[in-house]
Amino acid sequence: MGLLQIHRNGAPRLKSLHNLEAMETAWFLQDDQDSVKVKNNPSFYISILQRLNCPLKAMLIHGYFIQNGFCLSIVSLWTTLVDMYAKFGLLHDARSVFDRMTHHNVVSWTAIIAGYGRCRGDDDDDGDGHDSSLAREAMVLFEKMLSNGLSFPNDFTILAVVNACANLGNVEDGRLMHFHMVKTQTEVDMDVFVGNALMNMYAKCGHIEDVVRTFEAIKDRDVVTWTALIAGYANNGLVNEALQAFRQLECEGLEPNEITFVSILGLLTLYPNIGFEKLIHTCLLYHAFPFNLTLQNTLINVYCKCGNAIDGQRVFDKMQKKNAVSWNAMITGYSKNGNVHEVLKLYHRMASFANHVTFISMINLFATIKALECGMAIHIEVLESGVKVGKSLGNSLVDMYVCCERLEDAQWAFDKMRYKDAVSWSTLIVGYCNVEDVEKAIELFCEMEQEGVKPNESTCLTIMTACSSIGVLEQSMRIHAEALKSGNESGILVTNAIIHMYVKCGNMYAAYLMFKKLPQRDIVSWNIIIYGLAQHGYGRESLLLI
């Protein structure tokens, strides 16, 4: 039975436990009088559980507890099991144990809250994100703990809640936790561990002023503190401030860690024209920093985003181990440079590493160069691979077929999408407008409205241009109303399109009203109204505007 062996009384016992001290394992397996005394002591199992690095072994010990009727009121023992399951990400098992416990203390509440709080709140339709409901459950559990009234939260509980707030982007509750910490703190200077968690929360919520304020309240700053500041600046696009903080960190005599470099490199991917990627790479070499997979992937991504796929390739070639992120970074880099030959070479080499990101990059490339047959071949591979076609991948497929003017296939890919956003609808509407099937474009726009999807500025511009070409007043007024509802009317591009649409439909009164409403008019606004007035028999009025 592998790790299990049947004892003479029929109960399953552990045969071996990897990485445990030999003496503890021996005690666990023996049945003499002394070992029974030890095995009735919860501390023995707590020490074992705290050392485990494999959830399977923990499950076996859990089974042993159940088989031997361990009392659920032993809070410390079952709390350790909850904490262990939570750290392995086995939240269902952690919650099951927690709910069966007859008593809870602050440690057991903190263990389960921390487990849920570690889950990020980004729902990704392509299957590589985390369910935000898990992070929200941490907040629900915290409220239950407070309403229970038997356990008062300690600093570790508050930190677990702060982490949940960070992953949910919930700055309001995060501020309440910050206030609670300040209120209960006896020292003037903020504890570095607490401060780092608060900085991380504010940074993820986009409140950089609070990040800086918290940073200044910490007296004994460590590399994690500086990294949280750098990440805060980087996440909010403050390039100069992030680079200045990085220099200051080194001036303080601190060694940057992996997250520090990842934060700085991540900033360079958003602002590829800064030109500091080689400087940061040199800095990594200067510090003799170990190039692990995350750092190497980030470095490749930076080089490729900065248009330097050759240096990215050099890093890629030196990697002893590669994963899907490594391959995708190189494929995306060469795709943006239009290097089809290198992209195809990499795609055929990566084999089983291909995922939805790979397919999106390939499809976007073939859409750009209008390579229909290659795009269809990738579409077939997507269907055969069983990869989930979420919004991002679905939108890329629709766009590829639209670019190649295969509207029937674009419609098929669109209809197969389970979830559609404004981009999905807009892409197909643009496709029908491009092939001058205006009626179908207007029909889709009306369906989009019925589905409750708000059109973006691009959709409004496209459909208004389509209405202008056929001069349908009733539909034009409906689209104008939709632009008002979605908040797109305020932009000058959309307003100019509305004026042009009314001009083409012959409704100069509505066109002139829109023109007068414009707070600022550009050359296009003036040209449209002057041309419209002249075309519809208002020559004198058009001359007065010149």
XYZ file of C-alpha atoms in Angstrom:
546
model
C 0.000 0.000 0.000
C 2.978 2.355 -0.504
C 3.257 4.718 2.459
C 0.577 2.882 4.358
C 0.900 -0.470 6.038
C -1.831 -2.366 7.781
C -1.115 -2.729 11.487
C -2.093 -5.876 13.329
C -5.300 -4.219 14.641
C -6.303 -3.203 11.103
C -5.664 0.573 11.477
C -3.502 2.260 8.806
C -0.088 3.441 10.037
C 2.605 5.507 8.385
C 5.439 3.375 7.069
C 7.873 6.223 6.495
C 7.960 9.995 6.596
C 10.572 11.644 4.380
C 12.643 14.510 5.860
C 11.554 13.859 9.468
C 14.050 13.219 12.199
C 14.792 9.479 12.498
C 13.971 9.410 16.193
C 10.561 11.039 15.680
C 9.741 8.624 12.877
C 10.760 5.678 15.030
C 8.546 6.873 17.858
C 5.663 7.283 15.417
C 5.912 3.689 14.202
C 6.462 1.911 17.481
C 3.731 0.527 19.706
C 5.581 0.060 22.983
C 4.438 1.739 26.181
C 6.875 4.670 26.009
C 6.047 5.527 22.386
C 2.310 5.495 23.133
C 2.917 8.148 25.824
C 4.758 10.322 23.313
C 2.127 9.799 20.624
C -0.594 10.926 23.025
C 1.259 14.232 23.365
C 0.010 16.811 20.770
C 3.415 18.553 20.756
C 4.890 15.476 19.053
C 2.537 15.848 16.041
C 2.803 19.626 15.967
C 6.586 19.355 15.572
C 6.125 16.818 12.745
C 3.491 18.891 10.904
C 5.589 22.042 11.111
C 8.438 20.295 9.296
C 6.432 18.738 6.493
C 7.020 19.869 2.911
C 4.538 17.510 1.274
C 0.744 17.738 1.601
C 0.290 13.985 1.017
C 2.165 13.166 4.218
C 0.067 15.676 6.121
C -3.074 13.993 4.822
C -1.774 10.650 6.046
C -1.149 12.075 9.510
C -4.593 13.687 9.409
C -6.036 10.254 8.629
C -4.129 8.852 11.597
C -5.734 11.479 13.858
C -9.209 10.483 12.682
C -8.518 6.740 12.940
C -7.292 7.119 16.504
C -10.024 9.516 17.643
C -7.907 12.560 18.445
C -10.044 15.087 20.309
C -11.141 18.071 18.203
C -10.874 20.320 21.262
C -7.045 20.168 21.162
C -6.850 23.621 19.549
C -3.067 23.812 19.040
C -2.927 20.458 17.213
C -5.781 21.093 14.781
C -4.704 24.714 14.266
C -1.304 23.462 13.083
C -3.076 21.194 10.601
C -5.243 24.109 9.375
C -2.144 26.282 8.961
C -0.275 23.537 7.098
C -3.148 22.910 4.649
C -3.558 26.658 4.076
C 0.152 27.129 3.307
C -0.029 24.340 0.741
C -3.018 26.106 -0.845
C -5.408 23.303 0.125
C -8.063 25.716 1.377
C -10.927 23.236 1.116
C -9.109 20.847 3.483
C -8.043 23.696 5.782
C -11.621 24.961 6.016
C -12.971 21.463 6.587
C -10.655 20.976 9.587
C -11.363 24.490 10.893
C -15.152 24.042 10.726
C -14.954 20.705 12.600
C -12.939 22.166 15.487
C -15.015 22.525 18.657
C -13.000 25.544 19.859
C -11.138 28.324 18.039
C -8.550 30.735 19.364
C -6.881 33.761 17.748
C -4.184 31.536 16.210
C -6.660 29.220 14.465
C -8.694 32.196 13.168
C -5.493 33.835 11.920
C -4.340 30.628 10.171
C -7.544 30.272 8.143
C -7.831 34.026 7.392
C -4.198 34.118 6.215
C -4.815 31.121 3.952
C -7.702 32.808 2.148
C -6.003 36.210 2.250
C -3.024 34.964 0.254
C -5.249 34.438 -2.817
C -5.122 37.226 -5.384
C -8.310 38.961 -6.495
C -7.769 38.950 -10.258
C -10.278 36.887 -12.146
C -8.582 35.887 -15.348
C -10.784 34.423 -18.016
C -7.936 32.430 -19.525
C -7.543 30.304 -16.476
C -4.261 31.500 -15.007
C -5.641 33.817 -12.338
C -7.091 33.295 -8.906
C -10.696 33.416 -7.761
C -11.354 36.746 -6.008
C -14.073 35.068 -3.903
C -11.313 33.308 -1.926
C -9.703 36.605 -0.880
C -13.165 37.985 -0.049
C -13.768 34.960 2.175
C -10.849 36.126 4.335
C -12.796 39.316 5.040
C -15.960 37.320 5.802
C -14.034 35.123 8.253
C -12.531 38.182 9.952
C -16.039 39.597 10.474
C -17.146 36.233 11.917
C -14.186 36.271 14.274
C -15.139 39.742 15.539
C -18.833 38.870 15.878
C -17.875 35.665 17.723
C -16.413 37.855 20.470
C -14.309 35.054 21.987
C -11.069 35.854 20.157
C -9.559 39.317 19.742
C -7.341 39.854 16.662
C -3.611 40.200 17.222
C -1.012 41.826 14.924
C -0.701 38.653 12.843
C -4.466 38.556 12.287
C -4.473 42.196 11.183
C -1.539 41.525 8.835
C -3.441 38.606 7.295
C -6.430 40.899 6.702
C -4.143 43.601 5.234
C -2.796 41.040 2.756
C -6.355 40.119 1.786
C -7.153 43.817 1.267
C -4.031 44.163 -0.896
C -5.029 41.245 -3.107
C -8.588 42.573 -3.420
C -7.556 46.202 -3.948
C -9.746 47.046 -0.948
C -8.086 50.194 0.396
C -11.012 51.202 2.661
C -10.758 48.125 4.896
C -6.968 48.304 4.603
C -7.050 51.806 6.106
C -9.195 50.545 8.980
C -6.572 47.882 9.738
C -3.833 50.538 9.557
C -5.800 52.704 12.017
C -6.218 49.713 14.343
C -2.459 49.041 14.280
C -1.591 52.680 15.026
C -4.179 52.799 17.810
C -2.882 49.668 19.565
C 0.829 50.349 18.986
C 2.871 51.366 22.013
C 6.056 52.465 20.177
C 6.286 55.715 18.207
C 8.120 54.164 15.238
C 6.247 51.648 13.126
C 7.376 48.015 13.201
C 9.156 47.175 9.952
C 7.172 43.963 9.403
C 3.835 45.758 9.847
C 4.984 48.730 7.761
C 6.088 46.547 4.853
C 2.694 44.836 4.716
C 0.871 48.191 4.770
C 3.112 49.603 2.024
C 2.428 46.562 -0.117
C -1.325 47.008 0.404
C -1.311 50.714 -0.474
C 0.916 50.098 -3.519
C -1.425 47.412 -4.892
C -4.386 49.748 -4.343
C -2.623 52.549 -6.235
C -2.334 54.935 -3.259
C 1.292 56.000 -3.626
C 0.985 58.918 -1.145
C 0.094 56.432 1.603
C 2.991 54.198 0.535
C 5.436 57.098 0.993
C 3.796 58.192 4.264
C 4.064 54.676 5.691
C 7.661 54.365 4.455
C 8.620 57.556 6.301
C 7.042 56.239 9.516
C 9.362 53.197 9.529
C 12.636 53.872 11.343
C 14.584 50.638 10.790
C 14.040 50.095 7.073
C 15.223 46.877 5.460
C 15.514 45.809 1.821
C 11.866 44.679 1.863
C 10.803 48.205 2.892
C 12.774 49.822 0.067
C 11.512 47.221 -2.387
C 7.910 47.941 -1.375
C 8.559 51.647 -2.053
C 10.150 50.885 -5.445
C 7.274 48.533 -6.363
C 4.780 51.235 -5.306
C 6.413 53.797 -7.573
C 6.745 51.257 -10.396
C 3.097 50.133 -10.196
C 1.990 53.763 -10.447
C 4.260 54.606 -13.395
C 6.559 56.942 -11.425
C 9.740 56.079 -13.296
C 12.151 58.680 -11.910
C 11.017 58.128 -8.324
C 11.431 54.342 -8.624
C 14.941 54.658 -10.075
C 15.887 57.249 -7.420
C 14.672 54.904 -4.656
C 16.707 52.087 -6.208
C 19.860 54.246 -6.131
C 19.101 55.312 -2.548
C 18.717 51.675 -1.479
C 22.262 50.978 -2.668
C 23.553 54.161 -0.998
C 22.097 52.856 2.282
C 24.400 49.837 1.920
C 21.555 47.372 1.366
C 21.655 44.548 -1.166
C 18.691 44.504 -3.596
C 16.738 41.242 -3.582
C 14.976 39.381 -6.371
C 11.699 41.305 -5.968
C 13.615 44.622 -6.114
C 15.068 43.751 -9.502
C 11.791 42.291 -10.790
C 9.990 45.528 -9.822
C 12.533 47.730 -11.605
C 12.631 45.489 -14.663
C 8.835 45.369 -14.705
C 8.809 49.179 -14.794
C 11.096 49.141 -17.828
C 8.643 46.876 -19.715
C 5.964 49.567 -19.305
C 8.330 52.360 -20.370
C 10.618 50.712 -22.935
C 12.159 53.953 -24.179
C 14.017 54.725 -20.948
C 16.998 52.648 -22.068
C 18.068 51.412 -18.614
C 17.609 47.687 -19.245
C 21.328 47.032 -19.837
C 22.235 49.111 -16.784
C 19.982 46.982 -14.550
C 21.355 43.802 -16.165
C 24.911 45.034 -15.380
C 23.804 45.780 -11.825
C 22.565 42.194 -11.474
C 25.962 40.899 -12.641
C 27.803 43.337 -10.325
C 25.902 42.052 -7.297
C 26.626 38.455 -8.445
C 22.921 37.872 -8.122
C 21.747 34.293 -8.816
C 19.807 34.288 -12.089
C 16.795 32.191 -11.233
C 13.936 31.460 -13.621
C 11.802 34.456 -12.585
C 14.626 36.961 -13.029
C 15.741 35.488 -16.358
C 12.178 35.563 -17.694
C 11.722 39.166 -16.545
C 15.011 40.170 -18.176
C 14.022 38.523 -21.468
C 10.658 40.262 -21.331
C 12.334 43.656 -20.759
C 14.750 43.256 -23.660
C 11.972 42.137 -25.998
C 9.585 44.919 -24.911
C 12.416 47.416 -25.474
C 12.787 46.114 -29.057
C 16.052 44.329 -28.316
C 15.159 40.703 -29.056
C 18.815 39.834 -29.776
C 19.921 40.501 -26.166
C 16.776 38.737 -25.012
C 17.804 35.734 -27.099
C 21.264 35.741 -25.460
C 19.701 35.502 -21.995
C 17.263 32.864 -23.287
C 20.054 30.706 -24.783
C 22.006 30.715 -21.506
C 19.061 29.433 -19.475
C 19.510 25.875 -18.234
C 15.800 25.565 -17.536
C 12.980 27.213 -19.471
C 9.239 27.340 -18.887
C 6.243 28.600 -20.879
C 6.912 32.188 -19.758
C 10.445 32.063 -21.216
C 9.271 30.808 -24.604
C 6.313 33.187 -24.743
C 8.494 36.209 -23.939
C 10.770 35.410 -26.892
C 7.855 34.686 -29.253
C 6.149 37.954 -28.261
C 9.428 39.846 -28.711
C 10.065 38.545 -32.219
C 6.361 38.951 -33.116
C 6.473 42.663 -32.296
C 9.550 43.018 -34.471
C 7.758 41.186 -37.290
C 10.408 38.469 -37.390
C 8.140 35.649 -38.593
C 11.007 33.243 -39.295
C 12.314 33.348 -35.694
C 8.794 33.138 -34.274
C 8.032 29.977 -36.242
C 11.387 28.422 -35.242
C 10.653 29.069 -31.557
C 7.064 27.875 -31.842
C 8.101 24.524 -33.331
C 10.845 24.102 -30.707
C 8.701 24.834 -27.661
C 6.372 21.833 -28.225
C 4.411 21.081 -25.043
C 5.081 24.512 -23.492
C 2.481 26.214 -25.723
C -0.410 27.779 -23.778
C -3.067 30.455 -24.370
C -0.425 33.236 -24.242
C 1.553 31.498 -26.990
C -1.522 31.133 -29.173
C -2.487 34.797 -28.665
C 0.988 35.945 -29.762
C 0.950 33.695 -32.826
C -2.571 34.697 -33.870
C -1.841 38.416 -33.391
C 1.244 38.084 -35.583
C -0.675 36.354 -38.381
C -3.453 38.952 -38.071
C -0.886 41.738 -38.571
C 0.621 40.159 -41.694
C -2.800 38.846 -42.853
C -1.524 35.259 -43.080
C -4.917 33.541 -43.076
C -3.746 29.940 -43.602
C -1.175 30.175 -40.778
C -3.779 31.744 -38.497
C -6.292 28.998 -39.273
C -3.618 26.362 -38.575
C -3.040 27.874 -35.108
C -6.812 27.992 -34.542
C -6.978 24.243 -35.255
C -4.121 23.647 -32.779
C -6.011 25.687 -30.170
C -9.089 23.480 -30.609
C -7.025 20.267 -30.530
C -4.969 21.318 -27.478
C -8.040 21.767 -25.272
C -6.829 25.200 -24.146
C -9.627 27.306 -22.669
C -10.668 29.992 -25.154
C -11.258 32.958 -22.858
C -11.898 36.560 -23.829
C -8.278 37.403 -24.714
C -7.763 34.405 -26.995
C -11.283 34.639 -28.434
C -10.813 38.337 -29.246
C -7.509 37.566 -30.985
C -9.193 34.918 -33.149
C -12.042 37.264 -34.118
C -9.533 40.029 -34.921
C -7.396 37.714 -37.043
C -10.368 36.679 -39.195
C -11.543 40.303 -39.436
C -8.073 41.424 -40.598
C -8.161 38.707 -43.248
C -11.751 39.729 -44.220
C -13.146 36.297 -43.359
C -16.295 37.591 -41.640
C -18.051 34.223 -41.647
C -15.189 32.682 -39.664
C -14.963 35.783 -37.436
C -18.678 35.447 -36.664
C -18.198 31.737 -35.880
C -15.307 32.467 -33.470
C -17.365 35.272 -31.887
C -20.427 33.035 -31.411
C -18.287 30.350 -29.747
C -17.060 32.794 -27.075
C -18.733 32.216 -23.731
C -17.909 35.676 -22.382
C -17.707 38.770 -24.589
C -16.573 42.279 -23.721
C -16.676 45.621 -25.571
C -13.524 44.634 -27.502
C -15.186 41.433 -28.802
C -18.237 43.321 -30.101
C -16.225 46.261 -31.452
C -13.855 44.039 -33.418
C -16.697 42.260 -35.216
C -18.620 45.518 -35.812
C -15.463 47.039 -37.365
C -15.135 43.931 -39.524
C -18.625 44.299 -40.993
C -18.081 48.035 -41.518
C -14.820 47.302 -43.358
C -16.643 45.065 -45.859
C -19.451 47.675 -46.092
C -22.090 45.428 -44.511
C -23.468 48.379 -42.522
C -26.829 46.790 -41.739
C -25.138 43.825 -40.036
C -22.862 46.219 -38.113
C -25.876 48.192 -36.843
C -27.667 44.933 -35.979
C -24.662 43.836 -33.898
C -24.521 47.223 -32.168
C -28.176 46.836 -31.162
C -27.467 43.288 -29.846
C -24.531 44.650 -27.895
C -26.831 47.245 -26.325
C -29.395 44.542 -25.413
C -26.657 42.424 -23.787
C -25.824 45.363 -21.521
C -22.269 45.788 -22.845
C -21.222 49.441 -22.907
C -19.564 50.468 -26.185
C -16.132 52.059 -25.997
C -15.042 55.135 -27.936
C -13.735 53.050 -30.829
C -17.084 51.253 -31.226
C -19.012 54.518 -31.203
C -16.716 56.060 -33.813
C -16.973 53.013 -36.064
C -20.749 52.654 -35.929
C -21.291 56.404 -36.393
C -19.105 56.351 -39.485
C -21.180 53.414 -40.755
C -24.451 55.283 -40.131
C -23.016 58.340 -41.864
C -22.360 56.303 -44.992
C -26.015 55.280 -45.368
C -27.670 58.306 -43.724
C -30.127 56.490 -41.424
C -31.447 59.159 -39.017
C -33.386 56.878 -36.643
C -30.403 54.583 -36.045
C -28.107 57.603 -35.759
C -30.204 59.072 -32.943
C -30.228 55.706 -31.145
C -26.441 55.453 -31.366
C -26.112 59.043 -30.128
C -28.258 58.111 -27.113
C -26.056 55.072 -26.434
C -22.932 57.256 -26.619
C -24.502 59.531 -24.007
C -25.339 56.584 -21.705
C -21.842 55.098 -21.940
C -20.154 58.457 -21.287
C -18.418 58.539 -24.671
C -20.023 61.765 -25.961
C -17.618 64.095 -24.146
C -14.567 63.240 -26.298
C -13.969 65.503 -29.267
C -13.425 62.568 -31.643
C -16.837 61.072 -30.832
C -18.573 64.463 -30.868
C -17.111 65.240 -34.289
C -18.351 61.841 -35.479
C -21.854 62.630 -34.116
C -21.876 66.007 -35.933
C -20.734 64.305 -39.151
C -23.389 61.602 -38.712
C -26.195 64.191 -38.401
C -24.804 66.145 -41.363
C -24.909 63.006 -43.524
C -28.475 62.288 -42.354
C -29.489 65.862 -43.285
C -30.384 66.907 -39.712
C -28.472 70.198 -39.600
C -30.348 71.431 -36.530
C -29.020 68.510 -34.424
C -25.564 68.858 -36.012
C -25.388 72.581 -35.193
C -26.575 71.995 -31.604
C -23.765 69.456 -31.067
C -21.271 71.878 -32.606
C -22.357 74.670 -30.242
C -22.063 72.312 -27.232
C -18.385 71.648 -27.922
C -16.267 73.405 -25.229
C -13.266 73.247 -27.582
C -13.408 72.881 -31.363
C -10.650 71.651 -33.635
C -10.185 72.086 -37.384
C -12.228 68.928 -38.033
C -15.239 70.312 -36.086
C -15.214 73.539 -38.108
C -14.746 71.770 -41.441
C -17.647 69.349 -40.803
C -20.176 72.040 -39.829
C -19.141 74.481 -42.573
C -19.271 71.723 -45.213
C -22.634 70.469 -43.862
C -24.255 73.898 -43.883
C -23.035 74.591 -47.407
C -24.138 71.165 -48.690
C -27.669 71.474 -47.259
C -28.459 74.940 -48.572
C -27.199 77.100 -45.740
C -24.427 78.780 -47.748
C -24.797 82.170 -46.073
C -24.598 80.656 -42.589
C -21.521 78.622 -43.548
C -19.766 81.790 -44.786
C -20.502 83.519 -41.493
C -18.615 80.749 -39.659
C -15.472 81.101 -41.776
